[in-house]
Coordinates of C-alpha atoms in Angstrom, one line a residue:
X1 CA 109.5 -44.1 -31.4
X2 CA 111.8 -41.2 -31.4
X3 CA 113.4 -40.2 -34.5
X4 CA 117.0 -41.6 -33.8
X5 CA 115.4 -45.2 -33.2
X6 CA 113.0 -44.8 -36.0
X7 CA 115.7 -44.1 -38.5
X8 CA 117.6 -47.2 -37.5
X9 CA 114.7 -49.6 -37.6
X10 CA 112.7 -48.6 -40.5
X11 CA 113.4 -51.4 -42.7
X12 CA 112.0 -54.7 -44.2
X13 CA 111.9 -57.6 -41.9
X14 CA 113.4 -60.9 -42.9
X15 CA 111.1 -63.9 -44.0
X16 CA 110.5 -66.8 -42.0
X17 CA 112.8 -68.8 -44.0
X18 CA 115.8 -66.4 -44.1
X19 CA 116.1 -64.2 -41.1
X20 CA 118.8 -61.7 -42.2
X21 CA 119.5 -58.8 -39.9
X22 CA 119.7 -56.4 -42.8
X23 CA 117.5 -56.3 -45.9
X24 CA 119.0 -58.3 -48.7
X25 CA 119.6 -56.8 -52.1
X26 CA 117.0 -58.0 -54.7
X27 CA 119.4 -57.2 -57.7
X28 CA 116.9 -58.6 -60.1
X29 CA 115.2 -57.1 -63.2
X30 CA 112.1 -59.2 -63.0
X31 CA 110.5 -61.7 -60.4
X32 CA 109.4 -65.4 -61.5
X33 CA 106.2 -67.0 -61.1
X34 CA 105.3 -70.8 -60.8
X35 CA 102.1 -70.7 -63.0
X36 CA 99.8 -68.4 -65.2
X37 CA 97.5 -68.3 -62.3
X38 CA 100.2 -66.9 -60.0
X39 CA 101.2 -64.5 -62.6
X40 CA 97.6 -63.2 -63.0
X41 CA 97.8 -62.8 -59.1
X42 CA 100.0 -59.9 -59.5
X43 CA 97.4 -58.1 -61.5
X44 CA 94.8 -58.9 -58.9
X45 CA 97.0 -57.4 -56.1
X46 CA 97.9 -60.9 -54.6
X47 CA 101.7 -60.7 -55.4
X48 CA 103.6 -57.6 -54.9
X49 CA 106.4 -57.7 -57.7
X50 CA 106.5 -58.3 -61.3
X51 CA 109.3 -56.2 -62.7
X52 CA 111.7 -54.0 -60.8
X53 CA 110.5 -50.9 -63.0
X54 CA 107.0 -51.4 -61.4
X55 CA 108.3 -52.3 -57.9
X56 CA 111.2 -53.8 -56.0
X57 CA 111.6 -54.6 -52.3
X58 CA 114.6 -52.3 -51.9
X59 CA 113.1 -49.4 -53.6
X60 CA 109.8 -49.9 -51.5
X61 CA 111.8 -50.0 -48.4
X62 CA 113.4 -46.7 -49.2
X63 CA 110.2 -45.1 -50.0
X64 CA 108.5 -46.5 -46.9
X65 CA 111.5 -45.5 -44.8
X66 CA 111.5 -41.6 -45.7
X67 CA 107.6 -41.7 -45.4
X68 CA 108.0 -42.9 -41.8
X69 CA 110.6 -40.3 -41.1
X70 CA 108.5 -37.5 -42.5
X71 CA 105.4 -38.8 -40.7
X72 CA 103.7 -39.5 -44.0
X73 CA 101.6 -42.6 -45.0
X74 CA 103.2 -43.3 -48.3
X75 CA 106.5 -42.7 -50.3
X76 CA 108.1 -43.6 -53.5
X77 CA 111.8 -43.8 -54.6
X78 CA 112.8 -42.4 -57.7
X79 CA 116.2 -42.2 -59.9
X80 CA 117.2 -38.6 -58.6
X81 CA 116.0 -35.7 -56.6
X82 CA 114.7 -33.8 -59.8
X83 CA 112.8 -37.0 -60.8
X84 CA 111.2 -37.0 -57.4
X85 CA 110.2 -33.5 -57.9
X86 CA 108.8 -34.2 -61.4
X87 CA 106.6 -37.1 -60.6
X88 CA 105.4 -35.3 -57.5
X89 CA 104.4 -32.3 -59.7
X90 CA 102.8 -34.4 -62.4
X91 CA 100.7 -36.0 -59.6
X92 CA 99.0 -32.8 -59.1
X93 CA 99.0 -30.9 -62.6
X94 CA 98.6 -31.6 -66.1
X95 CA 98.6 -29.7 -69.4
X96 CA 97.0 -26.4 -69.2
X97 CA 97.5 -26.1 -65.4
X98 CA 99.6 -23.4 -63.6
X99 CA 102.2 -23.6 -60.7
X100 CA 103.3 -20.8 -58.5
X101 CA 106.9 -21.3 -57.1
X102 CA 109.3 -19.5 -55.0
X103 CA 111.8 -17.4 -57.1
X104 CA 114.8 -18.4 -55.0
X105 CA 114.8 -22.3 -55.8
X106 CA 117.7 -24.5 -56.6
X107 CA 118.7 -23.7 -60.2
X108 CA 117.9 -27.3 -61.6
X109 CA 114.4 -27.0 -60.2
X110 CA 113.9 -23.5 -61.7
X111 CA 114.9 -24.6 -65.0
X112 CA 112.6 -27.8 -65.0
X113 CA 109.8 -25.8 -64.0
X114 CA 110.3 -22.7 -66.3
X115 CA 111.5 -24.6 -69.4
X116 CA 110.8 -28.4 -69.4
X117 CA 107.3 -28.3 -68.0
X118 CA 106.6 -25.7 -70.5
X119 CA 106.6 -28.6 -73.1
X120 CA 104.1 -30.4 -71.0
X121 CA 101.8 -27.4 -71.4
X122 CA 102.3 -26.5 -67.7
X123 CA 103.0 -22.7 -66.9
X124 CA 105.0 -21.5 -63.7
X125 CA 105.0 -18.1 -62.2
X126 CA 108.1 -17.4 -60.0
X127 CA 107.4 -15.0 -57.2
X128 CA 108.7 -13.7 -53.8
X129 CA 107.3 -16.1 -51.3
X130 CA 107.9 -13.8 -48.4
X131 CA 105.1 -11.7 -49.7
X132 CA 101.7 -13.2 -49.6
X133 CA 100.4 -10.3 -51.8
X134 CA 102.9 -11.4 -54.6
X135 CA 101.7 -15.0 -54.3
X136 CA 98.0 -14.0 -54.5
X137 CA 98.6 -11.7 -57.4
X138 CA 100.1 -14.5 -59.5
X139 CA 97.0 -16.8 -58.9
X140 CA 95.0 -17.7 -62.0
X141 CA 91.8 -20.0 -62.4
X142 CA 94.4 -22.6 -63.7
X143 CA 96.7 -22.5 -60.6
X144 CA 96.8 -25.9 -58.9
X145 CA 100.1 -26.0 -56.8
X146 CA 102.3 -23.8 -54.7
X147 CA 105.8 -25.1 -54.8
X148 CA 108.9 -24.1 -52.5
X149 CA 111.9 -25.4 -50.4
X150 CA 112.1 -25.8 -46.7
X151 CA 115.4 -24.1 -46.9
X152 CA 116.0 -22.3 -50.1
X153 CA 119.3 -22.9 -52.2
X154 CA 121.8 -21.2 -51.8
X155 CA 120.7 -18.3 -49.7
X156 CA 119.3 -20.4 -46.8
X157 CA 115.8 -18.6 -46.5
X158 CA 113.4 -20.7 -44.2
X159 CA 110.1 -21.0 -45.8
X160 CA 107.0 -19.9 -43.7
X161 CA 105.4 -23.2 -44.2
X162 CA 102.2 -22.5 -42.2
X163 CA 101.4 -19.4 -44.3
X164 CA 102.0 -21.4 -47.4
X165 CA 99.7 -24.0 -46.4
X166 CA 97.0 -21.6 -45.2
X167 CA 97.2 -19.8 -48.6
X168 CA 96.7 -23.1 -50.3
X169 CA 93.8 -24.1 -48.3
X170 CA 92.1 -20.6 -48.9
X171 CA 92.5 -21.0 -52.6
X172 CA 91.9 -24.8 -52.8
X173 CA 95.6 -25.6 -53.9
X174 CA 98.0 -28.4 -53.3
X175 CA 101.5 -27.7 -51.7
X176 CA 104.7 -29.4 -52.4
X177 CA 108.2 -28.6 -50.7
X178 CA 111.6 -29.8 -51.3
X179 CA 113.0 -30.8 -47.8
X180 CA 116.4 -32.0 -48.9
X181 CA 118.4 -29.2 -47.1
X182 CA 116.5 -29.5 -43.9
X183 CA 116.1 -33.3 -43.9
X184 CA 113.3 -35.0 -41.9
X185 CA 115.7 -35.0 -38.7
X186 CA 115.3 -31.1 -38.5
X187 CA 111.9 -30.4 -40.2
X188 CA 108.9 -32.5 -41.3
X189 CA 106.7 -30.4 -43.6
X190 CA 104.1 -33.1 -44.1
X191 CA 103.1 -32.8 -40.4
X192 CA 102.9 -29.0 -41.0
X193 CA 100.2 -29.5 -43.6
X194 CA 102.1 -30.0 -47.0
X195 CA 100.8 -32.4 -49.3
X196 CA 103.8 -33.6 -51.0
X197 CA 107.5 -33.6 -49.8
X198 CA 110.5 -34.2 -51.9
X199 CA 114.0 -35.2 -51.3
X200 CA 117.2 -35.6 -53.3
X201 CA 118.2 -38.4 -51.4
X202 CA 121.6 -38.3 -53.1
X203 CA 122.3 -35.7 -50.5
X204 CA 121.6 -36.3 -46.7
X205 CA 119.3 -39.5 -46.9
X206 CA 122.0 -41.5 -48.6
X207 CA 124.8 -39.3 -46.9
X208 CA 127.9 -40.7 -48.4
X209 CA 128.1 -39.2 -51.9
X210 CA 128.0 -42.5 -53.6
X211 CA 124.4 -42.7 -54.9
X212 CA 121.9 -40.7 -57.1
X213 CA 118.3 -41.1 -55.7
X214 CA 115.2 -39.3 -54.9
X215 CA 111.9 -39.8 -52.8
X216 CA 108.7 -38.2 -52.7
X217 CA 106.3 -38.7 -49.8
X218 CA 103.0 -37.5 -48.8
X219 CA 99.3 -38.2 -48.9
X220 CA 98.5 -41.7 -50.3
X221 CA 96.4 -40.6 -53.1
X222 CA 98.9 -38.3 -54.5
X223 CA 101.9 -40.7 -53.9
X224 CA 100.1 -43.5 -55.6
X225 CA 99.7 -41.1 -58.7
X226 CA 103.4 -40.2 -58.5
X227 CA 104.3 -44.0 -58.3
X228 CA 102.4 -44.3 -61.6
X229 CA 104.4 -41.6 -63.2
X230 CA 107.6 -43.4 -62.0
X231 CA 106.4 -46.6 -63.6
X232 CA 105.3 -45.1 -66.8
X233 CA 108.0 -42.5 -67.4
X234 CA 110.8 -44.9 -66.2
X235 CA 112.2 -43.0 -63.4
X236 CA 112.7 -45.8 -61.1
X237 CA 115.7 -46.4 -58.9
X238 CA 117.9 -49.4 -59.1
X239 CA 117.8 -52.0 -56.3
X240 CA 121.5 -51.6 -55.4
X241 CA 121.2 -47.8 -55.1
X242 CA 118.1 -48.0 -53.0
X243 CA 120.0 -50.5 -50.7
X244 CA 122.9 -48.2 -50.4
X245 CA 120.6 -45.3 -49.6
X246 CA 118.8 -47.1 -46.8
X247 CA 122.1 -48.1 -45.4
X248 CA 123.2 -44.5 -45.4
X249 CA 120.2 -43.3 -43.9
X250 CA 120.5 -45.2 -40.6
X251 CA 123.1 -42.5 -39.7
X252 CA 121.1 -39.6 -40.8
X253 CA 120.6 -38.1 -37.2
X254 CA 124.1 -38.7 -36.1
X255 CA 125.5 -37.0 -39.3
X256 CA 123.2 -34.1 -39.6
X257 CA 123.4 -33.2 -36.0
X258 CA 127.3 -32.9 -36.1
X259 CA 127.1 -31.2 -39.5
X260 CA 124.6 -28.7 -38.2
X261 CA 126.8 -28.1 -35.2
X262 CA 129.9 -27.5 -37.3
X263 CA 127.7 -25.2 -39.6
X264 CA 126.6 -23.1 -36.6
X265 CA 130.2 -22.8 -35.4
X266 CA 131.4 -21.8 -38.8
X267 CA 128.7 -19.4 -39.5
X268 CA 129.5 -17.7 -36.3
X269 CA 133.2 -17.5 -37.0
X270 CA 132.8 -16.1 -40.4
X271 CA 130.4 -13.3 -39.3
X272 CA 133.5 -11.7 -37.4
X273 CA 135.8 -11.9 -40.5
X274 CA 136.3 -8.6 -42.1
X275 CA 136.7 -10.3 -45.5
X276 CA 133.2 -11.9 -45.5
X277 CA 130.8 -9.4 -46.6
X278 CA 127.7 -11.5 -45.7
X279 CA 127.0 -14.8 -44.1
X280 CA 123.7 -16.7 -45.0
X281 CA 122.8 -19.2 -42.2
X282 CA 119.2 -19.5 -40.5
X283 CA 118.7 -19.2 -36.9
X284 CA 115.1 -20.5 -36.7
X285 CA 114.9 -23.9 -38.6
X286 CA 114.5 -26.2 -35.7
X287 CA 115.3 -26.8 -32.0
X288 CA 117.7 -29.5 -33.3
X289 CA 119.9 -27.4 -35.3
X290 CA 119.8 -25.0 -38.4
X291 CA 121.0 -27.1 -41.3
X292 CA 124.4 -28.1 -42.6
X293 CA 124.9 -25.4 -45.4
X294 CA 126.6 -22.1 -44.9
X295 CA 126.4 -19.7 -47.8
X296 CA 129.0 -16.5 -47.7
X297 CA 129.6 -13.8 -49.9
X298 CA 133.3 -12.8 -49.9
X299 CA 134.6 -9.2 -50.1
X300 CA 135.4 -8.0 -53.5
X301 CA 138.8 -7.3 -52.3
X302 CA 139.2 -11.1 -52.3
X303 CA 140.4 -12.9 -55.1
X304 CA 137.8 -15.8 -55.6
X305 CA 140.3 -17.9 -57.7
X306 CA 142.9 -17.8 -54.9
X307 CA 140.3 -18.6 -52.3
X308 CA 139.3 -21.8 -54.0
X309 CA 142.9 -22.8 -54.6
X310 CA 143.7 -22.3 -51.0
X311 CA 141.2 -24.5 -49.5
X312 CA 143.6 -27.5 -48.8
X313 CA 141.7 -30.6 -48.0
X314 CA 138.3 -29.1 -48.6
X315 CA 137.1 -30.3 -52.0
X316 CA 135.3 -28.2 -54.7
X317 CA 132.3 -30.1 -56.0
X318 CA 129.1 -29.2 -57.8
X319 CA 126.9 -30.8 -55.2
X320 CA 126.5 -31.0 -51.3
X321 CA 126.1 -33.2 -48.5
X322 CA 128.3 -36.4 -47.7
X323 CA 130.4 -36.7 -44.7
X324 CA 133.2 -34.3 -46.0
X325 CA 133.1 -30.6 -46.1
X326 CA 132.9 -29.3 -49.5
X327 CA 132.4 -26.0 -51.2
X328 CA 130.6 -25.2 -54.5
X329 CA 130.3 -22.2 -56.7
X330 CA 126.6 -21.4 -57.4
X331 CA 127.2 -19.0 -60.2
X332 CA 129.3 -21.7 -62.0
X333 CA 127.3 -24.8 -61.1
X334 CA 123.9 -25.0 -59.5
X335 CA 122.7 -21.6 -60.8
X336 CA 124.7 -21.4 -63.9
X337 CA 121.6 -21.8 -66.1
X338 CA 119.6 -19.1 -64.6
X339 CA 119.0 -16.0 -66.7
X340 CA 121.5 -13.3 -65.7
X341 CA 118.6 -11.1 -64.5
X342 CA 117.5 -13.9 -62.2
X343 CA 120.9 -14.3 -60.8
X344 CA 121.3 -10.7 -60.1
X345 CA 117.8 -10.4 -58.4
X346 CA 118.8 -13.4 -56.2
X347 CA 122.2 -12.0 -55.4
X348 CA 124.2 -14.8 -57.0
X349 CA 127.5 -13.2 -58.1
X350 CA 131.2 -14.0 -58.5
X351 CA 131.9 -13.8 -54.7
X352 CA 129.1 -16.2 -53.4
X353 CA 130.3 -19.5 -52.2
X354 CA 128.2 -22.4 -50.7
X355 CA 129.7 -24.5 -48.0
X356 CA 128.4 -27.9 -47.2
X357 CA 129.7 -28.9 -43.7
X358 CA 130.9 -32.4 -43.0
X359 CA 131.5 -34.4 -39.8
X360 CA 135.2 -33.2 -39.3
X361 CA 136.4 -31.5 -36.2
X362 CA 135.0 -28.0 -36.1
X363 CA 138.1 -26.4 -35.3
X364 CA 139.9 -27.8 -38.3
X365 CA 137.2 -26.6 -40.6
X366 CA 137.3 -23.0 -39.4
X367 CA 140.9 -23.1 -39.6
X368 CA 140.9 -24.1 -43.1
X369 CA 138.3 -21.5 -44.2
X370 CA 140.2 -18.7 -42.3
X371 CA 143.5 -19.7 -44.0
X372 CA 141.8 -19.6 -47.6
X373 CA 140.2 -16.3 -47.0
X374 CA 143.4 -14.8 -45.7
X375 CA 145.1 -16.1 -48.8
X376 CA 142.7 -14.7 -51.1
X377 CA 142.6 -11.2 -49.5
X378 CA 144.3 -8.8 -52.0
X379 CA 147.3 -7.0 -50.5

């Protein structure tokens, strides 16, 4: 099946007794058994469900759906994007191991790798992933994993996945990529050789800003280990949120296709605006589009506070995706916790704005940003 067909039909089928068109919500904390023999059958693999932390039809459907869309054999749903990243990493590394990660990651991931995993006895080196020499220079005998993002947050660098995979194979390492910004509609890193692919399904998979969820997909052996971490750490997703996420995912291709088109239009327009110092938007992500995020750096002559106050119907939020066009302020939200030297090295400053394009009319979006930029320009 083509992607647009697969995304609509990747769902559990109804039972012979109840033939529901859509998957019902299994809103239960536990499942019942008619005998001790039937209960024991769960542990023998004869019955799939015992307790919703260990598995639920709705969370299983979400994991399978995203795995199918990524071309991967297995997937598991989690309570958030960060929890998906965590269980994926813990499926590969343990105390005493070492990770090499791209230096230009989402701030929350950077913090987790740098600070939280340190308490697990796991060390991380952050390097420039555009430099093969820097990656190899960071290798140690304990290195187990290369970690990056398909499109980095917030400056929209497209990772060279083939080089990353080749380096990993050369040094017998595993690879993991956060594919949230690209979505499986635009890129499928697993099919390019990546071992594990994570998503903050809160963003484009769910697509409507009404859930918090994550998914990690990839090689079956690694996903099974990640699933064990979900169960034992308790980072499982609720059945209702899994159901909402699957419902939202059915329109993934329609939403992201429109959003990417709007993003390209806005990027082209803002490149001609004298008050915009720089536009960050890729041109080589995929033949279906280049993503729905545009990051800009306004000229220092613009008053950043006035810009945000002049956005009209465009909301200021600390996240992205959803069907509405929104803006965020990396210095004050997603990358706030980065050390100042890291912010400066990446170029995150007082005039950087990340724009998440929605599905509104493209001309309306361009007009609103032009108005806000004009209002912010100091006379």
